[in-house]
Coordinates of N, CA and C in Angstrom, one line a residue:
M130 N 52.9 27.7 -6.8 CA 52.1 27.5 -5.6 C 53.0 26.9 -4.5
T131 N 52.8 27.3 -3.2 CA 53.6 26.8 -2.2 C 53.2 25.4 -1.8
R132 N 54.2 24.7 -1.1 CA 53.9 23.4 -0.6 C 52.7 23.4 0.4
R133 N 52.6 24.5 1.2 CA 51.5 24.5 2.1 C 50.1 24.5 1.5
F134 N 50.1 25.2 0.3 CA 48.8 25.2 -0.4 C 48.4 23.8 -0.7
F135 N 49.3 23.0 -1.2 CA 49.0 21.6 -1.6 C 48.6 20.7 -0.4
L136 N 49.3 21.0 0.7 CA 49.0 20.3 2.0 C 47.6 20.7 2.5
Y137 N 47.2 21.9 2.3 CA 45.9 22.3 2.7 C 44.8 21.5 1.9
C138 N 45.2 21.0 0.8 CA 44.2 20.3 -0.1 C 43.8 19.0 0.7
G139 N 44.7 18.5 1.5 CA 44.3 17.3 2.3 C 43.2 17.6 3.3
V140 N 43.3 18.8 4.0 CA 42.3 19.3 4.9 C 41.0 19.5 4.1
A141 N 41.1 20.1 3.0 CA 39.9 20.4 2.2 C 39.2 19.1 1.7
A142 N 40.0 18.2 1.3 CA 39.5 16.9 0.8 C 38.7 16.2 1.9
S143 N 39.3 16.1 3.0 CA 38.6 15.5 4.2 C 37.3 16.1 4.6
L144 N 37.3 17.5 4.7 CA 36.1 18.2 5.1 C 35.1 18.1 4.0
L145 N 35.5 18.2 2.8 CA 34.5 18.1 1.7 C 33.8 16.8 1.7
Y146 N 34.5 15.7 1.8 CA 33.9 14.3 1.8 C 33.0 14.1 3.0
I147 N 33.4 14.6 4.1 CA 32.5 14.5 5.3 C 31.2 15.3 5.1
A148 N 31.4 16.5 4.5 CA 30.2 17.3 4.3 C 29.3 16.7 3.2
M149 N 29.9 16.0 2.2 CA 29.0 15.3 1.2 C 28.2 14.3 1.9
N150 N 28.7 13.6 2.8 CA 28.0 12.5 3.5 C 27.0 13.0 4.5
I151 N 27.1 14.2 4.9 CA 26.2 14.8 5.9 C 25.0 15.4 5.2
F152 N 25.3 16.2 4.1 CA 24.3 17.1 3.5 C 23.6 16.5 2.3
I153 N 24.2 15.5 1.6 CA 23.6 15.0 0.4 C 22.6 13.9 0.7
P154 N 22.8 13.0 1.6 CA 21.8 11.9 1.8 C 20.4 12.4 2.1
P155 N 20.2 13.5 2.8 CA 18.8 14.0 3.0 C 18.1 14.4 1.7
L156 N 18.9 14.7 0.7 CA 18.3 15.1 -0.6 C 17.7 14.0 -1.4
Y157 N 18.0 12.7 -0.9 CA 17.5 11.5 -1.6 C 16.4 11.0 -0.8
R158 N 15.2 11.2 -1.3 CA 14.0 10.8 -0.5 C 13.9 9.3 -0.4
G159 N 13.8 8.8 0.9 CA 13.7 7.4 1.1 C 15.1 6.8 1.4
Y160 N 16.1 7.5 1.2 CA 17.5 7.0 1.4 C 17.7 6.8 2.9
D161 N 18.3 5.7 3.3 CA 18.6 5.4 4.7 C 20.1 5.2 4.8
W162 N 20.8 6.1 5.5 CA 22.2 6.1 5.6 C 22.8 4.9 6.4
I163 N 21.9 4.3 7.2 CA 22.3 3.1 8.0 C 22.3 1.8 7.1
T164 N 21.3 1.7 6.3 CA 21.1 0.4 5.5 C 21.5 0.5 4.1
Q165 N 21.9 1.7 3.6 CA 22.4 1.8 2.2 C 23.8 2.4 2.1
I166 N 24.5 1.9 1.1 CA 25.9 2.3 1.0 C 26.0 3.7 0.3
V167 N 27.2 4.3 0.5 CA 27.5 5.6 -0.1 C 27.3 5.6 -1.6
S168 N 27.7 4.5 -2.2 CA 27.7 4.5 -3.7 C 26.3 4.6 -4.3
E169 N 25.3 4.3 -3.5 CA 23.9 4.4 -3.9 C 23.5 5.9 -4.1
L170 N 24.3 6.8 -3.5 CA 24.0 8.2 -3.7 C 24.4 8.7 -5.1
S171 N 25.4 8.0 -5.7 CA 25.8 8.3 -7.1 C 25.4 7.3 -8.1
A172 N 24.5 6.4 -7.8 CA 24.1 5.3 -8.7 C 23.4 5.9 -9.9
V173 N 23.3 5.1 -10.9 CA 22.6 5.5 -12.2 C 21.2 5.8 -11.8
D174 N 20.7 7.0 -12.3 CA 19.4 7.5 -12.0 C 19.1 7.9 -10.6
A175 N 20.1 7.9 -9.7 CA 19.8 8.4 -8.4 C 19.6 9.9 -8.4
P176 N 18.7 10.4 -7.7 CA 18.4 11.9 -7.7 C 19.6 12.7 -7.2
T177 N 20.5 12.1 -6.4 CA 21.6 12.9 -5.9 C 22.9 12.7 -6.8
R178 N 22.8 11.9 -7.8 CA 24.0 11.8 -8.7 C 24.5 13.1 -9.3
P179 N 23.6 13.9 -9.8 CA 24.1 15.2 -10.4 C 24.9 16.1 -9.5
L180 N 24.6 16.0 -8.2 CA 25.4 16.7 -7.2 C 26.6 16.0 -6.7
W181 N 26.4 14.7 -6.5 CA 27.6 13.9 -5.9 C 28.7 13.8 -6.9
F182 N 28.4 13.6 -8.2 CA 29.4 13.3 -9.2 C 30.4 14.5 -9.4
P183 N 30.0 15.7 -9.5 CA 31.0 16.8 -9.7 C 31.8 17.0 -8.4
L184 N 31.1 16.9 -7.2 CA 31.8 17.1 -5.9 C 32.8 15.9 -5.7
G185 N 32.5 14.7 -6.2 CA 33.4 13.6 -6.1 C 34.6 13.8 -6.9
I186 N 34.5 14.5 -8.1 CA 35.7 14.8 -8.9 C 36.5 15.8 -8.2
V187 N 35.9 16.8 -7.6 CA 36.7 17.8 -6.8 C 37.4 17.1 -5.7
Y188 N 36.8 16.2 -5.0 CA 37.4 15.5 -3.9 C 38.7 14.7 -4.4
T189 N 38.6 14.0 -5.5 CA 39.7 13.2 -6.0 C 40.8 14.1 -6.5
L190 N 40.5 15.2 -7.0 CA 41.6 16.2 -7.5 C 42.3 16.8 -6.3
L191 N 41.5 17.0 -5.2 CA 42.1 17.5 -4.0 C 43.1 16.5 -3.4
V192 N 42.7 15.2 -3.4 CA 43.5 14.2 -2.9 C 44.8 14.1 -3.7
A193 N 44.7 14.1 -5.0 CA 45.9 14.1 -5.9 C 46.8 15.2 -5.6
A194 N 46.2 16.4 -5.4 CA 47.0 17.6 -5.1 C 47.7 17.5 -3.8
F195 N 47.0 16.9 -2.8 CA 47.6 16.7 -1.5 C 48.8 15.7 -1.6
G196 N 48.6 14.7 -2.4 CA 49.7 13.8 -2.7 C 51.0 14.5 -3.2
W197 N 50.7 15.4 -4.1 CA 51.8 16.2 -4.7 C 52.5 17.0 -3.6
G198 N 51.7 17.6 -2.8 CA 52.2 18.4 -1.6 C 53.0 17.5 -0.7
I199 N 52.6 16.3 -0.5 CA 53.4 15.4 0.4 C 54.7 15.1 -0.2
L200 N 54.7 14.8 -1.5 CA 56.0 14.5 -2.2 C 57.0 15.7 -2.1
R201 N 56.4 16.9 -2.3 CA 57.3 18.1 -2.2 C 57.8 18.4 -0.8
S202 N 57.1 17.8 0.2 CA 57.4 18.1 1.6 C 58.2 16.9 2.2
A203 N 58.4 15.8 1.5 CA 59.0 14.6 2.0 C 60.4 14.8 2.5
D204 N 61.2 15.7 1.9 CA 62.6 15.9 2.3 C 63.4 14.7 2.5
G205 N 63.2 13.8 1.6 CA 64.1 12.5 1.7 C 63.5 11.4 2.5
K206 N 62.4 11.7 3.2 CA 61.8 10.6 4.0 C 61.0 9.6 3.1
R207 N 61.5 8.4 3.1 CA 60.9 7.4 2.1 C 59.4 7.2 2.4
A208 N 59.1 7.1 3.7 CA 57.7 6.8 4.1 C 56.7 7.8 3.5
L209 N 57.1 9.1 3.7 CA 56.3 10.2 3.2 C 56.2 10.2 1.7
S210 N 57.3 9.9 1.0 CA 57.3 9.8 -0.4 C 56.3 8.8 -0.9
V211 N 56.3 7.6 -0.2 CA 55.4 6.6 -0.6 C 53.9 7.0 -0.4
V212 N 53.7 7.7 0.7 CA 52.3 8.1 1.0 C 51.9 9.1 -0.1
G213 N 52.8 10.0 -0.5 CA 52.5 11.0 -1.5 C 52.1 10.3 -2.8
I214 N 52.9 9.3 -3.2 CA 52.6 8.5 -4.4 C 51.2 7.8 -4.3
L215 N 51.0 7.2 -3.2 CA 49.7 6.5 -2.9 C 48.5 7.5 -3.0
M216 N 48.7 8.7 -2.5 CA 47.6 9.7 -2.6 C 47.4 10.2 -4.0
I217 N 48.4 10.3 -4.7 CA 48.3 10.7 -6.1 C 47.5 9.6 -6.9
L218 N 47.9 8.4 -6.6 CA 47.2 7.3 -7.3 C 45.8 7.2 -6.9
H219 N 45.5 7.5 -5.6 CA 44.2 7.5 -5.1 C 43.3 8.5 -5.9
G220 N 43.9 9.7 -6.1 CA 43.2 10.8 -6.8 C 43.0 10.4 -8.3
V221 N 44.1 9.9 -8.9 CA 44.0 9.6 -10.4 C 43.0 8.5 -10.6
F222 N 43.2 7.4 -9.8 CA 42.3 6.3 -10.0 C 40.8 6.7 -9.7
G223 N 40.7 7.6 -8.8 CA 39.3 8.1 -8.4 C 38.6 8.6 -9.5
L224 N 39.3 9.2 -10.5 CA 38.6 9.8 -11.7 C 38.0 8.7 -12.6
S225 N 38.4 7.4 -12.4 CA 37.9 6.4 -13.2 C 36.7 5.6 -12.6
W226 N 36.2 6.1 -11.5 CA 35.1 5.4 -10.9 C 33.9 5.4 -11.8
S227 N 33.2 4.3 -11.9 CA 32.0 4.2 -12.7 C 30.8 3.9 -11.8
P228 N 29.6 4.4 -12.1 CA 28.5 4.3 -11.2 C 27.9 2.9 -11.2
M229 N 27.4 2.5 -10.0 CA 26.6 1.3 -9.9 C 25.2 1.5 -10.3
H230 N 24.4 0.5 -10.6 CA 23.0 0.7 -10.8 C 22.3 0.5 -9.5
Q231 N 21.1 1.0 -9.5 CA 20.3 0.8 -8.2 C 20.0 -0.6 -8.0
R232 N 19.6 -0.9 -6.7 CA 19.5 -2.3 -6.3 C 18.4 -3.0 -7.1
E233 N 17.3 -2.4 -7.4 CA 16.2 -3.0 -8.1 C 16.7 -3.5 -9.5
V234 N 17.5 -2.7 -10.1 CA 18.1 -3.0 -11.4 C 19.0 -4.2 -11.4
L235 N 19.9 -4.1 -10.3 CA 20.8 -5.2 -10.2 C 20.1 -6.6 -9.9
A236 N 19.1 -6.5 -9.1 CA 18.4 -7.7 -8.7 C 17.7 -8.3 -9.9
A237 N 17.3 -7.4 -10.9 CA 16.6 -7.9 -12.1 C 17.5 -8.3 -13.2
G238 N 18.8 -8.3 -12.9 CA 19.8 -8.7 -13.9 C 20.3 -7.6 -14.8
G239 N 20.1 -6.4 -14.4 CA 20.4 -5.2 -15.2 C 21.8 -4.7 -15.0
G240 N 22.6 -5.4 -14.3 CA 24.0 -5.0 -14.1 C 24.8 -5.0 -15.3
T241 N 25.8 -4.1 -15.4 CA 26.7 -4.0 -16.6 C 28.2 -4.0 -16.1
F242 N 29.0 -3.8 -17.1 CA 30.5 -3.7 -16.7 C 30.7 -2.5 -15.8
S243 N 29.9 -1.5 -15.8 CA 30.0 -0.4 -14.9 C 29.9 -0.8 -13.5
D244 N 29.1 -1.8 -13.2 CA 29.0 -2.3 -11.8 C 30.2 -3.1 -11.4
T245 N 30.7 -3.9 -12.4 CA 31.9 -4.7 -12.1 C 33.1 -3.8 -11.8
W246 N 33.2 -2.8 -12.7 CA 34.4 -1.9 -12.5 C 34.2 -1.1 -11.2
H247 N 33.0 -0.8 -10.8 CA 32.7 -0.1 -9.5 C 33.2 -0.9 -8.4
I248 N 33.0 -2.2 -8.4 CA 33.5 -3.1 -7.3 C 35.0 -3.1 -7.3
V249 N 35.6 -3.2 -8.5 CA 37.1 -3.2 -8.7 C 37.7 -2.0 -8.1
M250 N 37.1 -0.8 -8.4 CA 37.5 0.4 -7.9 C 37.4 0.5 -6.3
S251 N 36.3 -0.1 -5.8 CA 36.1 -0.1 -4.4 C 37.3 -0.8 -3.7
V252 N 37.7 -1.9 -4.2 CA 38.8 -2.7 -3.7 C 40.1 -1.9 -3.8
I253 N 40.3 -1.3 -4.9 CA 41.6 -0.5 -5.2 C 41.6 0.6 -4.2
T254 N 40.5 1.3 -4.0 CA 40.5 2.5 -3.2 C 40.7 2.1 -1.7
V255 N 40.1 1.1 -1.2 CA 40.3 0.6 0.1 C 41.8 0.2 0.4
L256 N 42.3 -0.4 -0.6 CA 43.8 -0.9 -0.5 C 44.7 0.4 -0.5
L257 N 44.4 1.4 -1.3 CA 45.2 2.6 -1.3 C 45.1 3.3 0.0
M258 N 43.9 3.4 0.6 CA 43.7 4.0 1.9 C 44.5 3.2 3.0
F259 N 44.3 1.9 2.9 CA 45.0 1.1 3.9 C 46.5 1.3 3.9
L260 N 47.1 1.3 2.7 CA 48.5 1.4 2.5 C 49.0 2.8 2.9
S261 N 48.1 3.8 2.6 CA 48.5 5.2 3.0 C 48.6 5.4 4.5
I262 N 47.6 4.8 5.2 CA 47.7 4.8 6.7 C 48.9 4.1 7.2
G263 N 49.2 2.9 6.6 CA 50.3 2.1 7.1 C 51.7 2.9 6.9
F264 N 51.9 3.4 5.7 CA 53.2 4.1 5.5 C 53.2 5.5 6.2
G265 N 52.0 6.1 6.3 CA 51.9 7.4 7.0 C 52.3 7.2 8.5
A266 N 51.9 6.0 9.1 CA 52.2 5.8 10.5 C 53.7 5.8 10.7
A267 N 54.5 5.3 9.7 CA 55.9 5.2 9.9 C 56.6 6.5 9.7
A268 N 55.9 7.6 9.3 CA 56.5 8.9 9.0 C 56.7 9.8 10.2
F269 N 55.9 9.5 11.3 CA 55.9 10.4 12.4 C 56.1 9.7 13.7
G270 N 55.9 10.4 14.8 CA 56.2 9.8 16.1 C 55.3 8.8 16.6
K271 N 55.6 8.3 17.8 CA 54.9 7.1 18.4 C 53.4 7.4 18.6
G272 N 53.0 8.5 19.0 CA 51.6 8.8 19.2 C 50.8 8.7 17.9
F273 N 51.4 9.2 16.8 CA 50.7 9.1 15.6 C 50.7 7.6 15.1
R274 N 51.7 6.9 15.3 CA 51.8 5.5 14.9 C 50.7 4.7 15.6
V275 N 50.5 4.9 16.9 CA 49.5 4.2 17.7 C 48.1 4.6 17.1
Y276 N 47.9 5.9 16.9 CA 46.6 6.3 16.3 C 46.4 5.7 15.0
S277 N 47.4 5.6 14.1 CA 47.3 5.0 12.8 C 46.9 3.5 12.9
I278 N 47.6 2.8 13.9 CA 47.3 1.4 14.1 C 45.9 1.2 14.5
V279 N 45.3 2.0 15.4 CA 43.9 1.9 15.8 C 43.0 2.1 14.6
T280 N 43.4 3.1 13.7 CA 42.6 3.3 12.5 C 42.6 2.1 11.6
I281 N 43.8 1.5 11.5 CA 43.9 0.3 10.6 C 43.0 -0.8 11.2
L282 N 43.0 -1.0 12.5 CA 42.1 -2.0 13.2 C 40.6 -1.7 12.9
V283 N 40.3 -0.4 12.9 CA 38.9 0.0 12.6 C 38.6 -0.4 11.2
F284 N 39.5 -0.2 10.3 CA 39.4 -0.6 8.9 C 39.1 -2.1 8.7
I285 N 39.9 -2.8 9.4 CA 39.8 -4.3 9.3 C 38.4 -4.8 9.8
V286 N 38.1 -4.4 11.0 CA 36.8 -4.8 11.7 C 35.6 -4.4 10.9
F287 N 35.5 -3.1 10.6 CA 34.3 -2.6 9.9 C 34.3 -2.9 8.4
G288 N 35.5 -3.2 7.9 CA 35.6 -3.6 6.5 C 35.0 -5.0 6.3
I289 N 35.3 -5.9 7.3 CA 34.7 -7.2 7.3 C 33.2 -7.2 7.4
L290 N 32.7 -6.3 8.3 CA 31.3 -6.2 8.5 C 30.6 -5.7 7.3
T291 N 31.3 -4.7 6.6 CA 30.7 -4.2 5.4 C 30.6 -5.2 4.3
F292 N 31.7 -5.9 4.0 CA 31.7 -6.9 3.0 C 30.8 -8.1 3.3
S293 N 30.5 -8.4 4.6 CA 29.7 -9.5 4.9 C 28.2 -9.3 4.4
E294 N 27.9 -8.0 4.3 CA 26.5 -7.7 3.9 C 26.5 -7.3 2.4
A295 N 27.6 -7.0 1.8 CA 27.7 -6.5 0.4 C 27.0 -7.4 -0.6
P296 N 27.1 -8.8 -0.5 CA 26.4 -9.6 -1.5 C 24.9 -9.4 -1.6
N297 N 24.3 -8.9 -0.5 CA 22.8 -8.7 -0.5 C 22.4 -7.4 -1.3
V298 N 23.4 -6.5 -1.6 CA 23.0 -5.3 -2.3 C 22.6 -5.7 -3.7
D299 N 23.3 -6.6 -4.4 CA 23.0 -7.0 -5.8 C 21.7 -7.8 -5.8
K300 N 21.3 -8.4 -4.7 CA 20.1 -9.2 -4.7 C 18.9 -8.4 -4.2
N301 N 19.1 -7.2 -3.8 CA 18.1 -6.3 -3.2 C 17.5 -6.9 -2.0
L302 N 18.3 -7.5 -1.2 CA 17.9 -8.1 0.1 C 18.3 -7.2 1.2
P303 N 17.8 -7.4 2.4 CA 18.1 -6.4 3.5 C 19.6 -6.4 3.8
T304 N 20.1 -5.2 4.0 CA 21.4 -4.9 4.5 C 21.3 -4.0 5.7
P305 N 21.0 -4.5 6.9 CA 20.5 -3.7 8.0 C 21.5 -2.7 8.5
F306 N 22.8 -2.9 8.4 CA 23.8 -2.0 8.9 C 25.0 -1.7 8.0
I307 N 24.8 -2.1 6.7 CA 26.0 -1.9 5.8 C 26.4 -0.4 5.6
G308 N 25.4 0.5 5.6 CA 25.7 1.9 5.5 C 26.5 2.4 6.7
L309 N 26.1 2.0 7.9 CA 26.7 2.4 9.1 C 28.1 1.9 9.2
W310 N 28.3 0.6 8.9 CA 29.7 0.0 8.9 C 30.6 0.7 7.9
E311 N 30.1 1.0 6.7 CA 30.9 1.6 5.7 C 31.3 3.1 6.1
R312 N 30.3 3.7 6.7 CA 30.6 5.1 7.0 C 31.5 5.3 8.2
I313 N 31.5 4.3 9.1 CA 32.5 4.3 10.2 C 33.9 4.2 9.6
N314 N 34.1 3.3 8.6 CA 35.4 3.2 7.9 C 35.8 4.5 7.2
I315 N 34.8 5.1 6.5 CA 35.0 6.3 5.8 C 35.4 7.4 6.7
A316 N 34.7 7.5 7.8 CA 35.0 8.5 8.8 C 36.4 8.3 9.4
A317 N 36.7 7.1 9.7 CA 38.1 6.8 10.2 C 39.2 7.3 9.3
F318 N 39.0 7.0 8.0 CA 40.0 7.5 7.0 C 40.0 9.0 6.9
M319 N 38.8 9.6 6.8 CA 38.8 11.1 6.6 C 39.4 11.8 7.8
I320 N 39.1 11.3 9.0 CA 39.7 11.9 10.2 C 41.2 11.7 10.2
W321 N 41.6 10.5 9.9 CA 43.1 10.3 9.8 C 43.7 11.2 8.7
L322 N 43.1 11.4 7.6 CA 43.6 12.3 6.6 C 43.7 13.7 7.1
L323 N 42.7 14.1 7.8 CA 42.7 15.5 8.4 C 43.8 15.6 9.4
V324 N 44.0 14.7 10.3 CA 45.1 14.7 11.3 C 46.4 14.7 10.6
F325 N 46.6 13.8 9.6 CA 47.8 13.7 8.9 C 48.2 15.0 8.2
S326 N 47.2 15.7 7.6 CA 47.4 16.9 6.9 C 47.8 18.0 7.9
I327 N 47.2 18.1 9.1 CA 47.5 19.1 10.1 C 49.0 18.9 10.6
I328 N 49.4 17.6 10.8 CA 50.7 17.3 11.3 C 51.7 17.8 10.2
L329 N 51.4 17.5 9.0 CA 52.4 17.9 7.9 C 52.4 19.4 7.8
L330 N 51.3 20.1 8.0 CA 51.3 21.6 8.0 C 52.1 22.2 9.2
R331 N 52.0 21.6 10.3 CA 52.7 22.0 11.5 C 54.2 21.8 11.3
S332 N 54.5 20.6 10.7 CA 55.9 20.3 10.4 C 56.5 21.3 9.4
E333 N 55.7 21.6 8.4 CA 56.1 22.6 7.4 C 56.4 24.0 8.0
K334 N 55.5 24.3 8.9 CA 55.6 25.6 9.5 C 56.8 25.7 10.4
S335 N 57.2 24.6 11.0 CA 58.4 24.6 11.9 C 59.7 24.9 11.1
H336 N 59.6 24.7 9.8 CA 60.8 24.9 8.9 C 60.9 26.3 8.3
L337 N 59.8 27.1 8.5 CA 59.8 28.4 8.0 C 60.7 29.3 8.7
P338 N 61.4 30.2 8.0 CA 62.3 31.2 8.7 C 61.6 32.0 9.7
G339 N 62.2 32.1 10.9 CA 61.5 32.9 12.0 C 60.4 32.2 12.7
S340 N 60.2 30.9 12.4 CA 59.1 30.2 13.0 C 59.5 29.6 14.3
Y341 N 58.6 29.6 15.3 CA 59.0 29.0 16.6 C 58.1 27.8 16.9
A342 N 57.5 27.2 15.9 CA 56.6 26.1 16.1 C 57.5 24.9 16.4
T343 N 57.0 24.0 17.2 CA 57.7 22.8 17.6 C 57.7 21.8 16.5
P344 N 58.9 21.3 16.0 CA 58.9 20.3 15.0 C 58.3 19.0 15.4
I345 N 57.8 18.3 14.4 CA 57.2 17.0 14.7 C 58.3 16.0 14.7
T346 N 58.4 15.2 15.8 CA 59.5 14.2 15.9 C 59.2 13.0 15.0
T347 N 60.2 12.4 14.5 CA 60.0 11.2 13.7 C 60.8 10.0 14.2

């Protein structure tokens, strides 16, 4: 398979996850995307888990494949190599996600190790995203660096807002905007992933024999 195929996996991963967050929530009667987190769509006994779970696996495999494509396209650029490794880790670790229980169960003391590991994976995933953006910013020109820095700032601001409401999930208390804050962060990363993938594809095209595409400056 060509390097471009694996780089297109980044585009596919981004679009798939965005689509999951648009089309799956309406299938969960009573679910509120502003007040509820994404993980509640795949929670134990959630009606949308049978759909979210396999699509989530496809997403993580696409991210890992994209990471492999980045490694093959790095051409000695250390920053790109690091991003490739981080994306592969993102995909591999993503396969170990465990489901949380629904809020009512958690509030009644029905939480298990699955919920603990879910929180651990949330932290690991956010860290891998954060590092991927940081090292990715160093791989290309000034415009992309500025865009990446803005994305990191969005991560910090809305990450703090998300975690400020997170303790109320286990207590089944109101979380008026946690879903909105989390989705802004998710959208920021998915759009960054899409832009990053397109830049890599353009850069790859510029190296093809007979291509007149403008190379991406670094």
